[in-house]
Amino acid sequence: MRKNSKEIALSAVACALGTIALTVGTLYSPMLFTGYLFACLCMTLPLSRGYFKGAALCFLAINALTLLFNGFNFFDTLPFTLFFGLHPIVNEWQAKLREKKSGGAGAEKNGANHCENFGENSGGAAKAEEFVFDFSGGNESAQSGTEKPRAEKKKARFSAADVFFLLFKIVWFDFAMYFVWKIVFSAQTAIPFIDEHIFLAIAIGGSQFFIVYDLILFRLRKTVNFLIKKYVGKK
């Protein structure tokens, strides 16, 4: 019962914030992609606790409420519905499968206990070091010599499953963007060259953009997970 109440509360907060972000983005065109991004981050709130059902309901509610608030602006909401809103759920699924396969869940738990014990003896310094927004992955070991072995042990490894997920998401993103181009832009833009080579433009430019975007979302997922554990508590 307590778990259900936490799931409902966290999903409701995510739904409210995601609806606000997506509504503002669809009503004010310069902030459209920003609205997608913030709505995606809101989706990670229930996912940070493993609430996949809550995240799915949150996704549906954000779409429905946004359409009500933006006057049923279906075209601007469509990219979030087809891809951006579902992308965090797939990323969380990928991360859970990776942890399950490598036994990362137990190692992460032991590492958290180690940080808590170390933080008690050093005035909480270890907890501050635990939150590192780093794209290179090397700053954690530079901050403390005692953390170096653990940081190297937790180094991400690109498995066959990760390759499958990446290829699946690239194809999914490209097809979603092509569908949006056909529906929203009526298969025509202001640049004739892009219209003539739309498949190549999406396959090359769109795929490169997505790889960077996917990396950013995974990093932001870790940040959200840390903040939820710190301020909301563990499961």
JSON list of C-alpha atoms in Angstrom, two decimals, residues 4-135:
[
{"chain": "A", "resi": 4, "resn": "ASN", "atom": "CA", "xyz": [1.46, 2.27, -4.36]},
{"chain": "A", "resi": 5, "resn": "SER", "atom": "CA", "xyz": [0.99, 5.62, -2.64]},
{"chain": "A", "resi": 6, "resn": "LYS", "atom": "CA", "xyz": [4.60, 6.61, -3.42]},
{"chain": "A", "resi": 7, "resn": "GLU", "atom": "CA", "xyz": [4.16, 5.54, -7.04]},
{"chain": "A", "resi": 8, "resn": "ILE", "atom": "CA", "xyz": [0.94, 7.55, -7.38]},
{"chain": "A", "resi": 9, "resn": "ALA", "atom": "CA", "xyz": [2.43, 10.63, -5.73]},
{"chain": "A", "resi": 10, "resn": "LEU", "atom": "CA", "xyz": [5.66, 10.60, -7.75]},
{"chain": "A", "resi": 11, "resn": "SER", "atom": "CA", "xyz": [3.82, 9.89, -11.00]},
{"chain": "A", "resi": 12, "resn": "ALA", "atom": "CA", "xyz": [1.35, 12.70, -10.29]},
{"chain": "A", "resi": 13, "resn": "VAL", "atom": "CA", "xyz": [4.16, 15.19, -9.71]},
{"chain": "A", "resi": 14, "resn": "ALA", "atom": "CA", "xyz": [5.88, 14.03, -12.90]},
{"chain": "A", "resi": 15, "resn": "CYS", "atom": "CA", "xyz": [2.60, 14.33, -14.82]},
{"chain": "A", "resi": 16, "resn": "ALA", "atom": "CA", "xyz": [1.96, 17.88, -13.58]},
{"chain": "A", "resi": 17, "resn": "LEU", "atom": "CA", "xyz": [5.49, 19.12, -14.33]},
{"chain": "A", "resi": 18, "resn": "GLY", "atom": "CA", "xyz": [5.65, 17.30, -17.67]},
{"chain": "A", "resi": 19, "resn": "THR", "atom": "CA", "xyz": [2.28, 18.73, -18.75]},
{"chain": "A", "resi": 20, "resn": "ILE", "atom": "CA", "xyz": [3.41, 22.26, -17.90]},
{"chain": "A", "resi": 21, "resn": "ALA", "atom": "CA", "xyz": [6.69, 21.83, -19.80]},
{"chain": "A", "resi": 22, "resn": "LEU", "atom": "CA", "xyz": [5.10, 20.30, -22.89]},
{"chain": "A", "resi": 23, "resn": "THR", "atom": "CA", "xyz": [2.22, 22.79, -22.93]},
{"chain": "A", "resi": 24, "resn": "VAL", "atom": "CA", "xyz": [4.58, 25.77, -22.75]},
{"chain": "A", "resi": 25, "resn": "GLY", "atom": "CA", "xyz": [6.71, 24.25, -25.50]},
{"chain": "A", "resi": 26, "resn": "THR", "atom": "CA", "xyz": [3.78, 23.64, -27.85]},
{"chain": "A", "resi": 27, "resn": "LEU", "atom": "CA", "xyz": [2.33, 27.10, -27.23]},
{"chain": "A", "resi": 28, "resn": "TYR", "atom": "CA", "xyz": [5.63, 28.94, -27.66]},
{"chain": "A", "resi": 29, "resn": "SER", "atom": "CA", "xyz": [7.48, 27.54, -30.69]},
{"chain": "A", "resi": 30, "resn": "PRO", "atom": "CA", "xyz": [11.05, 28.68, -29.76]},
{"chain": "A", "resi": 31, "resn": "MET", "atom": "CA", "xyz": [10.79, 26.49, -26.64]},
{"chain": "A", "resi": 32, "resn": "LEU", "atom": "CA", "xyz": [9.30, 23.46, -28.39]},
{"chain": "A", "resi": 33, "resn": "PHE", "atom": "CA", "xyz": [12.32, 21.17, -28.11]},
{"chain": "A", "resi": 34, "resn": "THR", "atom": "CA", "xyz": [13.00, 22.48, -24.60]},
{"chain": "A", "resi": 35, "resn": "GLY", "atom": "CA", "xyz": [9.48, 21.42, -23.71]},
{"chain": "A", "resi": 36, "resn": "TYR", "atom": "CA", "xyz": [10.16, 17.92, -25.05]},
{"chain": "A", "resi": 37, "resn": "LEU", "atom": "CA", "xyz": [13.38, 17.69, -23.06]},
{"chain": "A", "resi": 38, "resn": "PHE", "atom": "CA", "xyz": [11.87, 18.84, -19.75]},
{"chain": "A", "resi": 39, "resn": "ALA", "atom": "CA", "xyz": [8.85, 16.59, -20.22]},
{"chain": "A", "resi": 40, "resn": "CYS", "atom": "CA", "xyz": [11.24, 13.65, -20.78]},
{"chain": "A", "resi": 41, "resn": "LEU", "atom": "CA", "xyz": [13.10, 14.52, -17.58]},
{"chain": "A", "resi": 42, "resn": "CYS", "atom": "CA", "xyz": [9.78, 14.51, -15.72]},
{"chain": "A", "resi": 43, "resn": "MET", "atom": "CA", "xyz": [9.14, 11.02, -17.08]},
{"chain": "A", "resi": 44, "resn": "THR", "atom": "CA", "xyz": [12.34, 9.86, -15.37]},
{"chain": "A", "resi": 45, "resn": "LEU", "atom": "CA", "xyz": [10.93, 10.69, -11.91]},
{"chain": "A", "resi": 46, "resn": "PRO", "atom": "CA", "xyz": [8.77, 7.53, -11.56]},
{"chain": "A", "resi": 47, "resn": "LEU", "atom": "CA", "xyz": [11.29, 5.55, -13.60]},
{"chain": "A", "resi": 48, "resn": "SER", "atom": "CA", "xyz": [14.02, 6.38, -11.06]},
{"chain": "A", "resi": 49, "resn": "ARG", "atom": "CA", "xyz": [12.12, 4.22, -8.56]},
{"chain": "A", "resi": 50, "resn": "GLY", "atom": "CA", "xyz": [11.35, 1.48, -11.10]},
{"chain": "A", "resi": 51, "resn": "TYR", "atom": "CA", "xyz": [7.69, 2.49, -11.50]},
{"chain": "A", "resi": 52, "resn": "PHE", "atom": "CA", "xyz": [7.17, 1.48, -15.12]},
{"chain": "A", "resi": 53, "resn": "LYS", "atom": "CA", "xyz": [3.39, 1.36, -14.77]},
{"chain": "A", "resi": 54, "resn": "GLY", "atom": "CA", "xyz": [3.36, 4.82, -13.23]},
{"chain": "A", "resi": 55, "resn": "ALA", "atom": "CA", "xyz": [5.60, 6.13, -16.02]},
{"chain": "A", "resi": 56, "resn": "ALA", "atom": "CA", "xyz": [3.32, 4.66, -18.70]},
{"chain": "A", "resi": 57, "resn": "LEU", "atom": "CA", "xyz": [0.24, 6.26, -17.12]},
{"chain": "A", "resi": 58, "resn": "CYS", "atom": "CA", "xyz": [2.18, 9.50, -16.73]},
{"chain": "A", "resi": 59, "resn": "PHE", "atom": "CA", "xyz": [3.03, 9.43, -20.45]},
{"chain": "A", "resi": 60, "resn": "LEU", "atom": "CA", "xyz": [-0.63, 9.00, -21.41]},
{"chain": "A", "resi": 61, "resn": "ALA", "atom": "CA", "xyz": [-1.78, 11.70, -19.00]},
{"chain": "A", "resi": 62, "resn": "ILE", "atom": "CA", "xyz": [0.82, 14.21, -20.22]},
{"chain": "A", "resi": 63, "resn": "ASN", "atom": "CA", "xyz": [-0.33, 13.72, -23.81]},
{"chain": "A", "resi": 64, "resn": "ALA", "atom": "CA", "xyz": [-4.01, 14.02, -22.97]},
{"chain": "A", "resi": 65, "resn": "LEU", "atom": "CA", "xyz": [-3.70, 17.03, -20.68]},
{"chain": "A", "resi": 66, "resn": "THR", "atom": "CA", "xyz": [-1.34, 18.86, -23.03]},
{"chain": "A", "resi": 67, "resn": "LEU", "atom": "CA", "xyz": [-3.80, 18.50, -25.89]},
{"chain": "A", "resi": 68, "resn": "LEU", "atom": "CA", "xyz": [-6.52, 19.97, -23.67]},
{"chain": "A", "resi": 69, "resn": "PHE", "atom": "CA", "xyz": [-4.39, 22.93, -22.61]},
{"chain": "A", "resi": 70, "resn": "ASN", "atom": "CA", "xyz": [-2.87, 23.78, -26.02]},
{"chain": "A", "resi": 71, "resn": "GLY", "atom": "CA", "xyz": [-6.16, 23.65, -27.92]},
{"chain": "A", "resi": 72, "resn": "PHE", "atom": "CA", "xyz": [-5.58, 20.16, -29.35]},
{"chain": "A", "resi": 73, "resn": "ASN", "atom": "CA", "xyz": [-2.38, 21.18, -31.11]},
{"chain": "A", "resi": 74, "resn": "PHE", "atom": "CA", "xyz": [-1.78, 17.64, -32.28]},
{"chain": "A", "resi": 75, "resn": "PHE", "atom": "CA", "xyz": [1.03, 18.44, -34.69]},
{"chain": "A", "resi": 76, "resn": "ASP", "atom": "CA", "xyz": [3.43, 19.91, -32.13]},
{"chain": "A", "resi": 77, "resn": "THR", "atom": "CA", "xyz": [2.57, 17.20, -29.58]},
{"chain": "A", "resi": 78, "resn": "LEU", "atom": "CA", "xyz": [3.14, 14.39, -32.12]},
{"chain": "A", "resi": 79, "resn": "PRO", "atom": "CA", "xyz": [6.96, 14.08, -31.73]},
{"chain": "A", "resi": 80, "resn": "PHE", "atom": "CA", "xyz": [6.57, 13.62, -27.97]},
{"chain": "A", "resi": 81, "resn": "THR", "atom": "CA", "xyz": [3.83, 11.05, -28.50]},
{"chain": "A", "resi": 82, "resn": "LEU", "atom": "CA", "xyz": [5.73, 9.04, -31.11]},
{"chain": "A", "resi": 83, "resn": "PHE", "atom": "CA", "xyz": [9.22, 9.13, -29.63]},
{"chain": "A", "resi": 84, "resn": "PHE", "atom": "CA", "xyz": [10.41, 11.59, -26.98]},
{"chain": "A", "resi": 85, "resn": "GLY", "atom": "CA", "xyz": [7.91, 10.59, -24.31]},
{"chain": "A", "resi": 86, "resn": "LEU", "atom": "CA", "xyz": [8.56, 6.85, -24.73]},
{"chain": "A", "resi": 87, "resn": "HIS", "atom": "CA", "xyz": [12.33, 7.15, -25.05]},
{"chain": "A", "resi": 88, "resn": "PRO", "atom": "CA", "xyz": [13.00, 7.42, -21.26]},
{"chain": "A", "resi": 89, "resn": "ILE", "atom": "CA", "xyz": [11.00, 4.22, -20.66]},
{"chain": "A", "resi": 90, "resn": "VAL", "atom": "CA", "xyz": [13.09, 2.31, -23.20]},
{"chain": "A", "resi": 91, "resn": "ASN", "atom": "CA", "xyz": [16.30, 3.74, -21.74]},
{"chain": "A", "resi": 92, "resn": "GLU", "atom": "CA", "xyz": [15.29, 2.63, -18.25]},
{"chain": "A", "resi": 93, "resn": "TRP", "atom": "CA", "xyz": [14.47, -0.85, -19.55]},
{"chain": "A", "resi": 94, "resn": "GLN", "atom": "CA", "xyz": [17.89, -0.99, -21.22]},
{"chain": "A", "resi": 95, "resn": "ALA", "atom": "CA", "xyz": [19.62, 0.11, -18.02]},
{"chain": "A", "resi": 96, "resn": "LYS", "atom": "CA", "xyz": [17.75, -2.47, -15.91]},
{"chain": "A", "resi": 97, "resn": "LEU", "atom": "CA", "xyz": [18.67, -5.27, -18.31]},
{"chain": "A", "resi": 98, "resn": "ARG", "atom": "CA", "xyz": [22.32, -4.19, -18.21]},
{"chain": "A", "resi": 99, "resn": "GLU", "atom": "CA", "xyz": [22.34, -4.12, -14.41]},
{"chain": "A", "resi": 100, "resn": "LYS", "atom": "CA", "xyz": [20.62, -7.50, -14.22]},
{"chain": "A", "resi": 101, "resn": "LYS", "atom": "CA", "xyz": [23.07, -9.09, -16.65]},
{"chain": "A", "resi": 102, "resn": "SER", "atom": "CA", "xyz": [26.22, -7.69, -15.01]},
{"chain": "A", "resi": 103, "resn": "GLY", "atom": "CA", "xyz": [24.97, -7.93, -11.45]},
{"chain": "A", "resi": 104, "resn": "GLY", "atom": "CA", "xyz": [25.34, -4.18, -11.24]},
{"chain": "A", "resi": 105, "resn": "ALA", "atom": "CA", "xyz": [22.44, -3.77, -8.85]},
{"chain": "A", "resi": 106, "resn": "GLY", "atom": "CA", "xyz": [24.24, -5.52, -6.01]},
{"chain": "A", "resi": 107, "resn": "ALA", "atom": "CA", "xyz": [27.51, -3.72, -6.72]},
{"chain": "A", "resi": 108, "resn": "GLU", "atom": "CA", "xyz": [25.73, -0.37, -6.77]},
{"chain": "A", "resi": 109, "resn": "LYS", "atom": "CA", "xyz": [24.07, -1.11, -3.44]},
{"chain": "A", "resi": 110, "resn": "ASN", "atom": "CA", "xyz": [27.37, -2.09, -1.83]},
{"chain": "A", "resi": 111, "resn": "GLY", "atom": "CA", "xyz": [28.98, 1.03, -3.26]},
{"chain": "A", "resi": 112, "resn": "ALA", "atom": "CA", "xyz": [26.20, 3.17, -1.80]},
{"chain": "A", "resi": 113, "resn": "ASN", "atom": "CA", "xyz": [26.69, 1.60, 1.63]},
{"chain": "A", "resi": 114, "resn": "HIS", "atom": "CA", "xyz": [30.41, 2.24, 1.38]},
{"chain": "A", "resi": 115, "resn": "CYS", "atom": "CA", "xyz": [29.80, 5.90, 0.55]},
{"chain": "A", "resi": 116, "resn": "GLU", "atom": "CA", "xyz": [27.40, 6.26, 3.48]},
{"chain": "A", "resi": 117, "resn": "ASN", "atom": "CA", "xyz": [29.92, 4.79, 5.93]},
{"chain": "A", "resi": 118, "resn": "PHE", "atom": "CA", "xyz": [32.73, 6.86, 4.52]},
{"chain": "A", "resi": 119, "resn": "GLY", "atom": "CA", "xyz": [30.54, 9.97, 4.66]},
{"chain": "A", "resi": 120, "resn": "GLU", "atom": "CA", "xyz": [29.87, 9.45, 8.38]},
{"chain": "A", "resi": 121, "resn": "ASN", "atom": "CA", "xyz": [33.59, 9.41, 9.08]},
{"chain": "A", "resi": 122, "resn": "SER", "atom": "CA", "xyz": [34.48, 12.37, 6.86]},
{"chain": "A", "resi": 123, "resn": "GLY", "atom": "CA", "xyz": [31.62, 14.75, 7.45]},
{"chain": "A", "resi": 124, "resn": "GLY", "atom": "CA", "xyz": [29.60, 13.74, 4.39]},
{"chain": "A", "resi": 125, "resn": "ALA", "atom": "CA", "xyz": [32.32, 14.50, 1.84]},
{"chain": "A", "resi": 126, "resn": "ALA", "atom": "CA", "xyz": [31.78, 11.21, 0.05]},
{"chain": "A", "resi": 127, "resn": "LYS", "atom": "CA", "xyz": [28.12, 11.99, -0.57]},
{"chain": "A", "resi": 128, "resn": "ALA", "atom": "CA", "xyz": [29.12, 15.23, -2.26]},
{"chain": "A", "resi": 129, "resn": "GLU", "atom": "CA", "xyz": [31.60, 13.39, -4.46]},
{"chain": "A", "resi": 130, "resn": "GLU", "atom": "CA", "xyz": [28.99, 10.82, -5.42]},
{"chain": "A", "resi": 131, "resn": "PHE", "atom": "CA", "xyz": [27.15, 13.41, -7.51]},
{"chain": "A", "resi": 132, "resn": "VAL", "atom": "CA", "xyz": [29.43, 14.05, -10.48]},
{"chain": "A", "resi": 133, "resn": "PHE", "atom": "CA", "xyz": [27.98, 15.26, -13.78]},
{"chain": "A", "resi": 134, "resn": "ASP", "atom": "CA", "xyz": [30.83, 14.15, -16.00]},
{"chain": "A", "resi": 135, "resn": "PHE", "atom": "CA", "xyz": [30.75, 13.15, -19.67]}
]
